[in-house]
Short mmCIF file of C-alpha atoms and ligand atoms in Angstrom, two decimals:
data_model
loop_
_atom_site.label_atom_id
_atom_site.label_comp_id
_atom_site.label_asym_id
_atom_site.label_seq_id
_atom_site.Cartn_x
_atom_site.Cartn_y
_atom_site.Cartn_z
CA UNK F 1 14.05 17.64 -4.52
CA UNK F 2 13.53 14.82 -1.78
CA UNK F 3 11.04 15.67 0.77
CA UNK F 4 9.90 13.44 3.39
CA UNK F 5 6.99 14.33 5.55
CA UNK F 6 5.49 13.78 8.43
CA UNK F 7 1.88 13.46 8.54
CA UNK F 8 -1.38 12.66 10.50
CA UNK F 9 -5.08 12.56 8.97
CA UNK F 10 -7.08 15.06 7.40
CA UNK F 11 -4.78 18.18 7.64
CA UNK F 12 -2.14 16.63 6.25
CA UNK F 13 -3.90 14.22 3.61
CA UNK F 14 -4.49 18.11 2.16
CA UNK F 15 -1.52 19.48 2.35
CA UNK F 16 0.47 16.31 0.87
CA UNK F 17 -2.31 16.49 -2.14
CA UNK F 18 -0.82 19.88 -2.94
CA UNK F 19 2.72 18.84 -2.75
CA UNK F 20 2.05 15.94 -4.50
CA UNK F 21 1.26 17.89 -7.20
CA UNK F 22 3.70 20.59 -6.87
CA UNK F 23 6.50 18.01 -7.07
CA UNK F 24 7.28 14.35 -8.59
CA UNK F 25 5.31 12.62 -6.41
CA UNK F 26 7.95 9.91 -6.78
CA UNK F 27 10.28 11.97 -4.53
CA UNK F 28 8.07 12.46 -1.56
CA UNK F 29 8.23 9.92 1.57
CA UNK F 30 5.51 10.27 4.13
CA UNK F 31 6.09 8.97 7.50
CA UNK F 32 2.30 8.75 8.89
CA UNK F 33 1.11 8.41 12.27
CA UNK F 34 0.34 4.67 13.62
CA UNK F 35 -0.50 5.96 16.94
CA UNK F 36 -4.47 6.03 16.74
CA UNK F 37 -4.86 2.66 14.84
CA UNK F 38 -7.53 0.64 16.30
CA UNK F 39 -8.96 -2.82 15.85
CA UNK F 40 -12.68 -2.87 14.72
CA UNK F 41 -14.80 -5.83 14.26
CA UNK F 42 -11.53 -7.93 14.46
CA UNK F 43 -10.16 -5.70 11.85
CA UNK F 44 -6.87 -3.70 11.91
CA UNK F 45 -7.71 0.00 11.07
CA UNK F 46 -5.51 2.40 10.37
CA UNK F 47 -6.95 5.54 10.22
CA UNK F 48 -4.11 7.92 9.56
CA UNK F 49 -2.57 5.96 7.17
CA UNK F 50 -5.80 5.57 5.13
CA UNK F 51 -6.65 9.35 5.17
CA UNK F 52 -3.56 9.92 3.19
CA UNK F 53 -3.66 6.39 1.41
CA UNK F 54 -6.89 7.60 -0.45
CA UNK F 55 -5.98 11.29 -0.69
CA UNK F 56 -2.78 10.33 -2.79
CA UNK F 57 -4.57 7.96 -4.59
CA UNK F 58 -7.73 10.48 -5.43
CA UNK F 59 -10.58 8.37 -4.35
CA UNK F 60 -10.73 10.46 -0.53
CA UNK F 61 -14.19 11.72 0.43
CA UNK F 62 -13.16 15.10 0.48
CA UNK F 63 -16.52 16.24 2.16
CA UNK F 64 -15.46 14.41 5.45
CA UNK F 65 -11.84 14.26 5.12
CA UNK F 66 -11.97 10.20 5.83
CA UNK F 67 -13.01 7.40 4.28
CA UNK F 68 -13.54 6.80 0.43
CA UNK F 69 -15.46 8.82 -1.82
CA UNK F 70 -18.35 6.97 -3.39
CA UNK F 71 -19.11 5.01 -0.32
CA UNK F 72 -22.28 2.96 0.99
CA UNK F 73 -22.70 1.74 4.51
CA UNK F 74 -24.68 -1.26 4.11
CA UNK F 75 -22.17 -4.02 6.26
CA UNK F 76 -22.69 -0.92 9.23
CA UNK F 77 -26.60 -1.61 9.20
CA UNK F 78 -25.96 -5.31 8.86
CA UNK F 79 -23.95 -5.15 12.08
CA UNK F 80 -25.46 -2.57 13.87
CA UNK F 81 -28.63 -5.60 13.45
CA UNK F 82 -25.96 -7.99 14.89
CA UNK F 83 -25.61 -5.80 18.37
CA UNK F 84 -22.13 -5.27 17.07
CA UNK F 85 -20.60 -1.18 17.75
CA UNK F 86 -20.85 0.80 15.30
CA UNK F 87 -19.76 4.46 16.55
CA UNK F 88 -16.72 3.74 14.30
CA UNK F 89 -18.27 4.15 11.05
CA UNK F 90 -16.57 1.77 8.62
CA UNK F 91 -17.77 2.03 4.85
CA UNK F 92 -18.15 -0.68 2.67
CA UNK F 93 -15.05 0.05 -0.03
CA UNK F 94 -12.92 0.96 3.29
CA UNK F 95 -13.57 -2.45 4.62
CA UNK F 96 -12.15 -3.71 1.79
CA UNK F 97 -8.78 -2.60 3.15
CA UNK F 98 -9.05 -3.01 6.20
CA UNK F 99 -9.52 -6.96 5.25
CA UNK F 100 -6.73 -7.24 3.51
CA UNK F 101 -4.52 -5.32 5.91
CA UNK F 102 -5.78 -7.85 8.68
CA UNK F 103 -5.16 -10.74 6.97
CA UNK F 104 -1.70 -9.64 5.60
CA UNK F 105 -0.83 -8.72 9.25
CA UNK F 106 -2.09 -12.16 10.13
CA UNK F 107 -0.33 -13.97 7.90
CA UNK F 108 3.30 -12.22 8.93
CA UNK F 109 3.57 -9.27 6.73
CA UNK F 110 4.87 -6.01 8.45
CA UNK F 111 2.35 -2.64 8.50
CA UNK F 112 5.16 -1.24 5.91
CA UNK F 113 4.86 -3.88 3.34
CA UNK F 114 0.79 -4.01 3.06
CA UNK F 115 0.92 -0.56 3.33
CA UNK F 116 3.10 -0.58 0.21
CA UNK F 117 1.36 -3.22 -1.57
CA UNK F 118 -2.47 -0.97 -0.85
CA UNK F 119 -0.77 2.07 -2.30
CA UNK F 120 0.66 0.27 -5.44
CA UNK F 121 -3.10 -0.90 -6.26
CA UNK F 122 -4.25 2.38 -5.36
CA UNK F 123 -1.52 3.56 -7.77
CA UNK F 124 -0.19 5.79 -5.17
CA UNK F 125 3.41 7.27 -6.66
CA UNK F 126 4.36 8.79 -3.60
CA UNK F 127 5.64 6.62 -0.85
CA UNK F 128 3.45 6.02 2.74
CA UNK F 129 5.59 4.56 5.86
CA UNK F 130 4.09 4.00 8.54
CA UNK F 131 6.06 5.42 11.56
CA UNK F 132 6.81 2.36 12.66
CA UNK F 133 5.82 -1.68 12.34
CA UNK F 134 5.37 -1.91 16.00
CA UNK F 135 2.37 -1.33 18.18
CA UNK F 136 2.48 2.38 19.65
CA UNK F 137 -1.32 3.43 20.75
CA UNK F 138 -1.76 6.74 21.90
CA UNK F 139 -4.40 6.57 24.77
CA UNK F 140 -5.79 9.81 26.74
CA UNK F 141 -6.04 10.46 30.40
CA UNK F 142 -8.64 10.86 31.86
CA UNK F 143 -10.11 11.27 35.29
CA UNK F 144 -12.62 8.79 35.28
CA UNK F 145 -9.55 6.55 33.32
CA UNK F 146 -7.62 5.47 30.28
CA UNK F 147 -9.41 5.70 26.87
CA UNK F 148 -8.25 4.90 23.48
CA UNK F 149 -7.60 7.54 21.15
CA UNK F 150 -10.58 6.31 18.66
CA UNK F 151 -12.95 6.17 21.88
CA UNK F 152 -11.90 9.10 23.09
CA UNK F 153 -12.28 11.01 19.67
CA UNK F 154 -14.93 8.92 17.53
CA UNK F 155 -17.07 7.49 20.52
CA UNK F 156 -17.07 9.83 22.90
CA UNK F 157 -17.07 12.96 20.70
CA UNK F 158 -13.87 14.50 22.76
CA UNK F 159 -16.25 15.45 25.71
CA UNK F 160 -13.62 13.88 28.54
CA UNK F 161 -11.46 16.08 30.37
CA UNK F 162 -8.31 15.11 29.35
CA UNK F 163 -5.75 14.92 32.21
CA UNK F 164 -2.49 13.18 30.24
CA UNK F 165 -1.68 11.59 26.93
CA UNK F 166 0.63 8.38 26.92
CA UNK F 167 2.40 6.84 23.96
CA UNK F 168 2.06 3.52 24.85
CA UNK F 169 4.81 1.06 23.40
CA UNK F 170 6.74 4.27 22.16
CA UNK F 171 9.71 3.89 24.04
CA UNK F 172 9.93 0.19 22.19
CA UNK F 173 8.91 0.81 18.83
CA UNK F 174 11.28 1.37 16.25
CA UNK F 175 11.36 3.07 12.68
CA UNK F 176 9.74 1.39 10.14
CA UNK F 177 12.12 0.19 7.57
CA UNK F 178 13.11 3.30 5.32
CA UNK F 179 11.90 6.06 8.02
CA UNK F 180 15.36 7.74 9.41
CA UNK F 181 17.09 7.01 5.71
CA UNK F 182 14.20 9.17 4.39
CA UNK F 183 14.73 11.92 7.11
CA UNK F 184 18.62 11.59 6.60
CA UNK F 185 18.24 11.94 2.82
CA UNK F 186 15.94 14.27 2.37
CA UNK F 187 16.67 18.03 0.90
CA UNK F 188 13.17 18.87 2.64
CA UNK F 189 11.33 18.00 5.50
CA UNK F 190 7.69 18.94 6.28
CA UNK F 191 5.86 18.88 8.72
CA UNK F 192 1.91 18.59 8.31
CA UNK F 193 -0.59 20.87 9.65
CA UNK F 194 -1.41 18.02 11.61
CA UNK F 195 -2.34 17.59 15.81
CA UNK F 196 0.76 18.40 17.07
CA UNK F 197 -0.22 16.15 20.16
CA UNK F 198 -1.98 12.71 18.60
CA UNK F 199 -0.52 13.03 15.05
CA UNK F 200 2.72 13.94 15.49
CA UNK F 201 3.01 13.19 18.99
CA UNK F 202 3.62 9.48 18.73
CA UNK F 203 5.96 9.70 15.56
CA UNK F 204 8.21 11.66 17.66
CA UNK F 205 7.57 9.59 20.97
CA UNK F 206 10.06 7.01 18.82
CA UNK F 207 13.29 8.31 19.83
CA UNK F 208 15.13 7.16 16.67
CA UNK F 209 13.10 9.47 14.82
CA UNK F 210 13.11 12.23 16.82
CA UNK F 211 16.71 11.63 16.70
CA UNK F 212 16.94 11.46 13.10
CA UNK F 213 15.19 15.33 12.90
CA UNK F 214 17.37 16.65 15.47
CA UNK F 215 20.38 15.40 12.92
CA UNK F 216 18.65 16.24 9.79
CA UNK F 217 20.80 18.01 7.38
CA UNK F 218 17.87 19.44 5.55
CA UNK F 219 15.67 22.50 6.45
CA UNK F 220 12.75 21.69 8.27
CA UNK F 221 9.49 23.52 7.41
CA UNK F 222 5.86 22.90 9.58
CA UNK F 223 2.56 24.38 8.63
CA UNK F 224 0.69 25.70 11.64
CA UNK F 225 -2.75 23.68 11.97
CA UNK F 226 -3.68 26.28 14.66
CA UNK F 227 -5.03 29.53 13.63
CA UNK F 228 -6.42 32.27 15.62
CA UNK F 229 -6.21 30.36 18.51
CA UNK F 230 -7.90 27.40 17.70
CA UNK F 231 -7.64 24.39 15.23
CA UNK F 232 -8.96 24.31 12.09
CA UNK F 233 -10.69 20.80 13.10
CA UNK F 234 -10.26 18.04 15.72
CA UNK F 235 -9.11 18.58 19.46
CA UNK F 236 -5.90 19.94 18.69
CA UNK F 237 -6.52 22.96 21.12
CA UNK F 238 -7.72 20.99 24.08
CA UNK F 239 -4.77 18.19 23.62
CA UNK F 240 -2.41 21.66 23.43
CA UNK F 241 -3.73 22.50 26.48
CA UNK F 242 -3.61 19.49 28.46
CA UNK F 243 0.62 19.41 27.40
CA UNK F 244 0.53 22.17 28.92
CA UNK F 245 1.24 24.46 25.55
CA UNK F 246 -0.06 27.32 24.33
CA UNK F 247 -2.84 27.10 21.80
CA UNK F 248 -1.00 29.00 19.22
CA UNK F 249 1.74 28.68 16.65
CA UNK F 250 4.15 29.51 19.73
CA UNK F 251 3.23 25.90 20.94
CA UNK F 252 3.28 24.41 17.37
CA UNK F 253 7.26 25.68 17.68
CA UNK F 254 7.23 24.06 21.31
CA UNK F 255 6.28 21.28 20.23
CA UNK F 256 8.65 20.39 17.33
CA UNK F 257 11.63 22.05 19.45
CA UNK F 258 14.49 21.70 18.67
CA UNK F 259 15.16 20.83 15.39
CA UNK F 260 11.99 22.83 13.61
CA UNK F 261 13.40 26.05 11.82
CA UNK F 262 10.28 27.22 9.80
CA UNK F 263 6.75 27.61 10.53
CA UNK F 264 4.11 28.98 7.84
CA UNK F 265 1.13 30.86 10.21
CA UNK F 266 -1.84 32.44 9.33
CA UNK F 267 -1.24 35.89 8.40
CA UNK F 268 -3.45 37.44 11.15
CA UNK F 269 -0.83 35.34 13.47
CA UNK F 270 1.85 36.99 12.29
CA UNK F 271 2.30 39.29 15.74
CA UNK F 272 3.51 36.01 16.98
CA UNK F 273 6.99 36.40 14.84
CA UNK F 274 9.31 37.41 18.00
CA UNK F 275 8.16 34.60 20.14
CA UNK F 276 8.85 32.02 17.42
CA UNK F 277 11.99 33.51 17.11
CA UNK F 278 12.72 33.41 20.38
CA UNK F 279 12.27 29.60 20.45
CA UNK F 280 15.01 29.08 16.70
CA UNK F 281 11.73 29.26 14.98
CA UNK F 282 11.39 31.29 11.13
CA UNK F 283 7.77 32.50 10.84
CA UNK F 284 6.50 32.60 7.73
CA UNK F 285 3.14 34.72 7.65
CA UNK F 286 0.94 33.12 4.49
CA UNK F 287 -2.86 31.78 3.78
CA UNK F 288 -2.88 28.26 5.30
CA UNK F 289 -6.13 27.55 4.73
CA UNK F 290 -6.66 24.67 2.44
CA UNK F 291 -10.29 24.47 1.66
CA UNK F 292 -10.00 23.76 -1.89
CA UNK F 293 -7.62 21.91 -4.30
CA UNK F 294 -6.35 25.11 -5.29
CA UNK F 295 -5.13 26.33 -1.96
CA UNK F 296 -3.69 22.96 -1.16
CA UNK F 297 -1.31 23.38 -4.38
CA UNK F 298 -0.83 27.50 -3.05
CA UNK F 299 0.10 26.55 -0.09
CA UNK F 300 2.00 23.27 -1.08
CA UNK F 301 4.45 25.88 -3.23
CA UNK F 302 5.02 28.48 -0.21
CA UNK F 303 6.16 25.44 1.84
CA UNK F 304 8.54 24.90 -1.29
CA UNK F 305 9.40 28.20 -1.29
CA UNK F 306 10.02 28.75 2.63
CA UNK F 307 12.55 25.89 1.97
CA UNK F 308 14.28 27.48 -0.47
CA UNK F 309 14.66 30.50 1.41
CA UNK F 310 12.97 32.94 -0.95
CA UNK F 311 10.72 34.82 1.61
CA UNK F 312 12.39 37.18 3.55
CA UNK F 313 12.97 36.44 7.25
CA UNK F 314 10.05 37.50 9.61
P1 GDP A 1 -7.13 15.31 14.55
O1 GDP A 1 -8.27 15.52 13.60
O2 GDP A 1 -6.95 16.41 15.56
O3 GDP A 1 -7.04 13.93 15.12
O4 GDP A 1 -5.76 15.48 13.76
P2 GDP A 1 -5.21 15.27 12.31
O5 GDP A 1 -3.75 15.45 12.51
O6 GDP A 1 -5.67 14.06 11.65
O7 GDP A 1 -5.73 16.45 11.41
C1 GDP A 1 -6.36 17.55 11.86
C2 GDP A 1 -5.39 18.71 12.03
O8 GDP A 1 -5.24 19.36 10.79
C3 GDP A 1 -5.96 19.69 13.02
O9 GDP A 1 -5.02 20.06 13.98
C4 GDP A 1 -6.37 20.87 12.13
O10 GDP A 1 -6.23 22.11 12.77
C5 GDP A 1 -5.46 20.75 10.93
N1 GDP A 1 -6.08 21.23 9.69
C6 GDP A 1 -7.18 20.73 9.07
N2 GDP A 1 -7.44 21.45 7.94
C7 GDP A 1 -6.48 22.41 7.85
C8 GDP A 1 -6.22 23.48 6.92
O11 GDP A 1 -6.91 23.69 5.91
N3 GDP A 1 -5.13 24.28 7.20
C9 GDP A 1 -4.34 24.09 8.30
N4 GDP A 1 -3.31 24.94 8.49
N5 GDP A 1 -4.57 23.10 9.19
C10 GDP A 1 -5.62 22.28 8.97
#
């Protein structure tokens, strides 16, 4: 089976871990979000594309959900001595790629092909695309002005009142090279429990892909990263709100309309059934929690199996 997924950070890096394992990792494409990459110290970072970089490759500190395992800080204190920032916290082993990204970017290699080059090192069997090999930097409204994702999320702790979200250089960017083939081709799409709004949000901004789900041929399955009424993590809820969309699985559907068919929910947000159905939209009631390795693979298989149309319709 070919699945190709679209991912952000930390929510997804989990789920893909399970599905990784629940599949030959060979046949799984993951189309990561580019939108929050920032520069740092000079340095291209690409958060997104790391969390799932070193999730794959098993060397993820799991404890924070970014950045390697095993990590020391010690270039951090040497700069913070500098007067340099430092609210991005940027470990010593993760500087490592972000060094050689910069200086493969700088010497004319596209996003996709360092990516592909870290994750063969990394020995990484699945395979990471980056949505796209063109600048698209989502940046958050706010009253007193514009603010980069990163500053609005890692600096500033997601205290400003967001008024807007903009995808800037969306409406340019194209697919990276492989993206819509992997969407056309696949016999599965996911979609991550990831921020509907920053995560996903600027994969779909690029109208060729949001093109290529509308035409996909396979069924498309999402994992609700809002349960209860709230994220799990991050400022999914107050990004929800500021679009305007419920804070629910009901604006999870929303937001993937119209080509999402399948969304697994939380089973105590199974009442929201009708509405999803309303909106074209399967609900799957399951446990999608994933606070173990365990639960990723549990919950990696009931995507699997809401594909294959085993569960009963909702
Ligand atoms: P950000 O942290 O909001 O920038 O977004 P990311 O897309 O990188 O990842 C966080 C998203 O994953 C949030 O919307 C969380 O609600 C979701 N998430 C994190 N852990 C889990 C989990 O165990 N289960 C589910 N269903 N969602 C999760």
């Amino acid at each position: 089976m070919r699945v190709a997924a679209l991912a952000g950070g930390t929510g997804a890096a989990k789920l893909l871990r399970g599905l990784a394992a629940a599949l030959d990792a060979s046949a799984l494409t993951v189309v990561v979000n580019t939108g929050d990459d920032a520069e740092v110290w000079g340095l291209r970072v690409s958060p997104d594309l790391d969390s799932v970089m070193y999730a794959l490759a098993g060397v993820l500190d799991t404890g924070r959900g970014w950045g390697r395992a095993d990590e020391t800080f010690r270039c951090l204190s040497a700069m913070a001595v500098y007067g340099a920032p430092t609210w991005f916290t940027l470990g010593d082993r993760d500087l490592a790629t972000h060094l050689v990204r910069t200086r493969a970017l700088r010497d004319g290699q596209s996003l996709s092909a360092i990516t592909a080059q870290l994750c063969r090192t990394l020995g990484v069997a699945a395979r990471l695309l980056p949505m796209s090999d063109d600048a698209v930097r989502t940046t958050i409204r706010t009253p007193e002005g514009r603010l980069g994702f990163q500053e609005y999320f890692v600096r500033d702790k997601c205290q400003a009142e967001v008024v807007g979200i903009d995808y800037d250089g969306a409406d340019r960017a194209r697919p990276a090279p492989g993206v819509v083939e992997a969407i056309r081709e696949a016999d599965l799409v996911v979609v991550c429990p990831s921020n509907p709004v920053t995560s996903v949000g600027p994969i779909i901004a690029v109208r060729a892909i949001a093109d290529a789900l509308a035409a996909a041929r396979a069924p498309v399955v999402g994992v609700s990263p809002i349960v209860g009424g709230a994220a799990v993590s991050g400022p999914a809820g107050a990004l929800m709100r500021a679009r305007g969309l419920p804070v629910s699985p009901v604006g999870i559907a929303h937001a993937y309309a119209p080509w999402l068919q399948t969304l697994l929910v939380a089973r105590d947000d199974a009442a929201c059934a009708p509405e999803l159905a309303a909106l074209g939209v399967r609900a799957v009631p399951t446990d999608v929690m994933m606070p173990d390795a365990e639960r990723e693979r549990a919950l990696a298989r009931a995507v699997l199996d809401a594909a294959r149309a085993r569960l009963p319709l909702q």
